[in-house]
Amino acid sequence: MIPPQEASARRREIEDKLKQEEETLSFIRDSLEKSDQLTKNMVSILSSFESRLMKLENSIIPVHKQTENLQRLQENVEKTLSCLDHVISYYHVATDTEKIIREGPTGRLEEYLGSMAKIQKAVEYFQDNSPDSPELNKVKLLFERGKESLESEFRSLMTRHSKIVSPVLILDLISGDDELEVQEDVALEHLPESVLQDVIRISRWLVEYGRNQDFMNVYYQIRSSQLDRSIKGLKEHFRKSSSSSGVPYSPAIPNKRKDTPTKKPVKRPGTIRKAQNLLKQYSQHGLDGKKGGSNLIPLEGRDDMLDVETDAYIHCVSAFVKLAQSEYQLLTDIIPEHHQKKTFDSLIQDALDGLMIEGENIVSAARKAIIRHDFSTVLTVFPILRHLKQTKPEFDQVLQGTAASTKNKLPSLITSMETIGAKALEDFADNIKNDPDKEYNMPKDGTVHELTSNAILFLQQLLDFQETAGAMLASQVLGDTYNIPLDPRETSSSATSYSSEFSKRLLSTYICKVLGNLQLNLLSKSKVYEDPALSAIFLHNNYNYILKSLEKSELIQLVAVTQKTAECSYREHIQQQIQTYQRSWLKVTDYIAEKNLPVFQPGVKLRDKERQMIKERFKGFNDGLEELCKIQKAWAIPDTEQRDKIRQAQKNIVKEAYRAFLHRYSSVPFTKNPEKYIKYRVEQVGDMIDRLFDTSA
């Protein structure tokens, strides 16, 4: 049982807590009442604000809508006014631009094109909105007039500023790479830069807005004329330079062109001079026939104008390629892309046709030369043909995209030249074989025949054109003629393209054929001489000339391709003719030969018959010696080495026989007048023989 004191304390404690809880509850009740009052006040305020907002919205929205309508109306008015101004401006375009159009675009192209743009827009407006208005006709007329002025300006700019390329600049362009180790790029300025930009703008306007392609015809006609004139100017430059100084010139360095031009020879494509120089070298060794010989080099007096024409044509071909390349570069800036190839094709026609016609004229001249057996003239075809073949890849590249007829012109000319060249080669070989045996045409001194020198000269001139000549022969399927089988490895897919080795073998066979024909003809001609010794000297001279000519050039190597023993064969022929010649002295040496001398005993008096026989031997020897020396003195052996060799050999034979003869009979009393029969000492006989083959002795 809880004590009373504790129970009382417990009750007081519970009563205190209850009192605190009641106070807390009273506070919470008061707070809730205040919160409810505040909530009611807030709801009242919000309700009032909402009411006011609704009233404000009802007042503002009509005003806003009215303002928006007013703004729209204002914008419409402004747009209408702007459109009216724009439309009205079209009615003033003709008036505003008429003066500019009338004065033309010269010197103010930018302003002029701006005016044309305004006129074009006016035309479009009236066509769309008022097609029947007089204003449309007016601006149309003004537009057409402006377009015509632009076309005229295009023509004027092209005409006034298109200049032909000078021959000096062309020579720099085409010969710089070959002649200088370091060559500055030679740029061709066909039009000044400012003019070029004006031309480009006009052309683009005419294409885009003028709907006009006539200016392209104007362009190619003007540029075609300049291209043609440039090439003709180069050709004329060659002619004038050759007639005045003999050497066309080109400055070595472009930036010194105006101040320090330096003359330099243009590379000569032909080998005529080379062959003639070889012949001059032979002359120094006695092959010119100056010692009793005749004129052996009729081709050396060949007209130099032929070489000039050849050089000019070759350089004109190179010039065409370079200038055409430059023209195409210029054209791509001015002519629309889809018209460039056609325009370029038209542009180059005159110059290209001129080259082709001149080439065909060369072929025609060669054909006529073949008929009259002037084969030296035909040789001009060789350097030209070689150059055309070398230039063909560049030609083909330049002519890409042109018509087939344009592309085929050069191959057609090459074929014509190959055909006429092959014809010349075959006719030359036949001419060598069938050259008539005319007595009046034979050298009286037995020197080298003109036919021989001409044949060798012709063959030497083929050396620099081995591939060209071989291709000529191959193009005519001459392998069958020479019985040379065609190896598939030696030919390409093209029927006219052969390996250099095959061409060399074919040319070697041809040269051997010519030399064989020449040898047969010489044998036939030698029969014209009544004296077998002179005939032998004639054949010796010609064989020796042929051999020395072959050895002093590359012909011997070319002959050896198919005839390994040719050199030995000629040496044998030469030796045979020397032996034949030496037999002519038998009628002299037979008189003093020991086998024909009378036998007698020393100290025994000679009988009259023996004395007479000795006298006849001396007289026969003396007369024969004098006769042969007189006759053979007028003969010729142009080769000093061979001449000395033959003299020395004959001198040794005769002197030895005569020395032995004198030794036996000089002390024999076969006559009272020994000086009558012993006319010559041994050394005198040698001196007489030393004067053989020497008309000046």
Short mmCIF file of N, CA and C in Angstrom, two decimals, residues 165-187 234 237-238 241 247-266 315:
data_model
loop_
_atom_site.label_atom_id
_atom_site.label_comp_id
_atom_site.label_asym_id
_atom_site.label_seq_id
_atom_site.Cartn_x
_atom_site.Cartn_y
_atom_site.Cartn_z
N VAL A 165 51.78 35.71 -132.11
CA VAL A 165 52.95 35.40 -131.28
C VAL A 165 54.19 35.57 -132.15
N SER A 166 55.15 36.32 -131.67
CA SER A 166 56.34 36.60 -132.46
C SER A 166 57.16 35.33 -132.68
N PRO A 167 57.83 35.23 -133.85
CA PRO A 167 58.68 34.06 -134.10
C PRO A 167 59.73 33.84 -133.03
N VAL A 168 60.27 34.95 -132.49
CA VAL A 168 61.30 34.83 -131.45
C VAL A 168 60.74 34.13 -130.22
N LEU A 169 59.54 34.52 -129.82
CA LEU A 169 58.92 33.91 -128.64
C LEU A 169 58.56 32.45 -128.91
N ILE A 170 58.12 32.16 -130.12
CA ILE A 170 57.79 30.76 -130.46
C ILE A 170 59.05 29.91 -130.40
N LEU A 171 60.16 30.41 -130.94
CA LEU A 171 61.41 29.65 -130.91
C LEU A 171 61.86 29.40 -129.48
N ASP A 172 61.68 30.40 -128.62
CA ASP A 172 61.98 30.18 -127.20
C ASP A 172 61.11 29.07 -126.64
N LEU A 173 59.86 29.08 -127.04
CA LEU A 173 58.88 28.14 -126.50
C LEU A 173 59.19 26.71 -126.91
N ILE A 174 59.60 26.51 -128.17
CA ILE A 174 59.74 25.14 -128.68
C ILE A 174 61.16 24.61 -128.61
N SER A 175 62.16 25.49 -128.42
CA SER A 175 63.53 25.00 -128.44
C SER A 175 64.24 25.14 -127.11
N GLY A 176 63.62 25.77 -126.15
CA GLY A 176 64.29 25.99 -124.87
C GLY A 176 64.65 24.72 -124.15
N ASP A 177 63.75 23.75 -124.14
CA ASP A 177 63.99 22.52 -123.38
C ASP A 177 65.17 21.74 -123.92
N ASP A 178 65.39 21.82 -125.22
CA ASP A 178 66.46 21.03 -125.83
C ASP A 178 67.81 21.71 -125.73
N GLU A 179 67.82 23.04 -125.66
CA GLU A 179 69.08 23.74 -125.84
C GLU A 179 69.63 24.35 -124.55
N LEU A 180 68.81 24.44 -123.52
CA LEU A 180 69.28 25.03 -122.28
C LEU A 180 69.06 24.07 -121.13
N GLU A 181 70.05 23.97 -120.24
CA GLU A 181 69.89 23.09 -119.10
C GLU A 181 68.83 23.63 -118.16
N VAL A 182 68.82 24.93 -117.98
CA VAL A 182 67.80 25.56 -117.13
C VAL A 182 67.04 26.54 -118.00
N GLN A 183 65.77 26.31 -118.11
CA GLN A 183 64.96 27.15 -119.00
C GLN A 183 63.79 27.72 -118.22
N GLU A 184 63.66 29.04 -118.25
CA GLU A 184 62.51 29.65 -117.62
C GLU A 184 61.25 29.35 -118.43
N ASP A 185 60.14 29.24 -117.71
CA ASP A 185 58.88 29.00 -118.40
C ASP A 185 58.55 30.20 -119.28
N VAL A 186 58.23 29.92 -120.51
CA VAL A 186 57.86 30.97 -121.45
C VAL A 186 56.33 31.04 -121.49
N ALA A 187 55.79 32.08 -120.87
CA ALA A 187 54.34 32.23 -120.81
C ALA A 187 53.86 33.06 -121.99
N LEU A 234 56.34 32.49 -138.31
CA LEU A 234 57.54 31.72 -137.98
C LEU A 234 58.21 31.20 -139.25
N HIS A 237 59.93 33.96 -140.94
CA HIS A 237 61.13 34.30 -140.17
C HIS A 237 62.30 33.41 -140.58
N PHE A 238 62.04 32.12 -140.78
CA PHE A 238 63.08 31.21 -141.22
C PHE A 238 63.61 31.63 -142.58
N SER A 241 65.61 34.94 -142.25
CA SER A 241 66.85 34.75 -141.51
C SER A 241 67.87 33.97 -142.34
N VAL A 247 70.99 31.92 -140.35
CA VAL A 247 70.64 31.25 -139.10
C VAL A 247 69.45 31.94 -138.46
N PRO A 248 68.30 31.26 -138.37
CA PRO A 248 67.20 31.82 -137.60
C PRO A 248 67.64 31.93 -136.15
N TYR A 249 67.19 33.00 -135.46
CA TYR A 249 67.68 33.15 -134.10
C TYR A 249 66.53 33.16 -133.11
N SER A 250 66.91 32.80 -131.90
CA SER A 250 65.99 32.83 -130.78
C SER A 250 66.78 33.24 -129.56
N PRO A 251 66.32 34.21 -128.80
CA PRO A 251 67.05 34.59 -127.59
C PRO A 251 67.14 33.41 -126.64
N ALA A 252 68.26 33.30 -125.99
CA ALA A 252 68.44 32.17 -125.09
C ALA A 252 67.64 32.34 -123.82
N ILE A 253 67.50 33.58 -123.36
CA ILE A 253 66.79 33.84 -122.11
C ILE A 253 65.67 34.82 -122.39
N PRO A 254 64.42 34.47 -122.07
CA PRO A 254 63.28 35.32 -122.42
C PRO A 254 63.36 36.73 -121.86
N ASN A 255 63.84 36.89 -120.60
CA ASN A 255 63.81 38.22 -120.01
C ASN A 255 64.89 39.13 -120.58
N LYS A 256 65.72 38.61 -121.49
CA LYS A 256 66.71 39.45 -122.16
C LYS A 256 66.31 39.73 -123.59
N ARG A 257 65.07 39.41 -123.91
CA ARG A 257 64.66 39.46 -125.32
C ARG A 257 64.80 40.85 -125.91
N LYS A 258 64.43 41.87 -125.12
CA LYS A 258 64.43 43.22 -125.68
C LYS A 258 65.82 43.84 -125.71
N ASP A 259 66.68 43.37 -124.80
CA ASP A 259 67.95 44.05 -124.65
C ASP A 259 69.12 43.31 -125.28
N THR A 260 69.19 42.01 -125.01
CA THR A 260 70.37 41.28 -125.45
C THR A 260 70.00 40.02 -126.18
N PRO A 261 69.41 40.16 -127.37
CA PRO A 261 69.13 38.94 -128.14
C PRO A 261 70.42 38.29 -128.59
N THR A 262 70.49 36.99 -128.46
CA THR A 262 71.68 36.27 -128.87
C THR A 262 71.33 35.29 -129.95
N LYS A 263 72.03 35.38 -131.05
CA LYS A 263 71.75 34.47 -132.15
C LYS A 263 72.29 33.08 -131.82
N LYS A 264 71.47 32.10 -132.10
CA LYS A 264 71.91 30.72 -131.90
C LYS A 264 71.29 29.86 -132.98
N PRO A 265 72.01 28.90 -133.46
CA PRO A 265 71.47 28.07 -134.53
C PRO A 265 70.36 27.18 -134.03
N VAL A 266 69.32 27.08 -134.84
CA VAL A 266 68.26 26.12 -134.56
C VAL A 266 68.74 24.76 -135.01
N HIS A 315 59.70 23.08 -137.45
CA HIS A 315 59.47 24.00 -136.34
C HIS A 315 58.02 24.51 -136.32
#
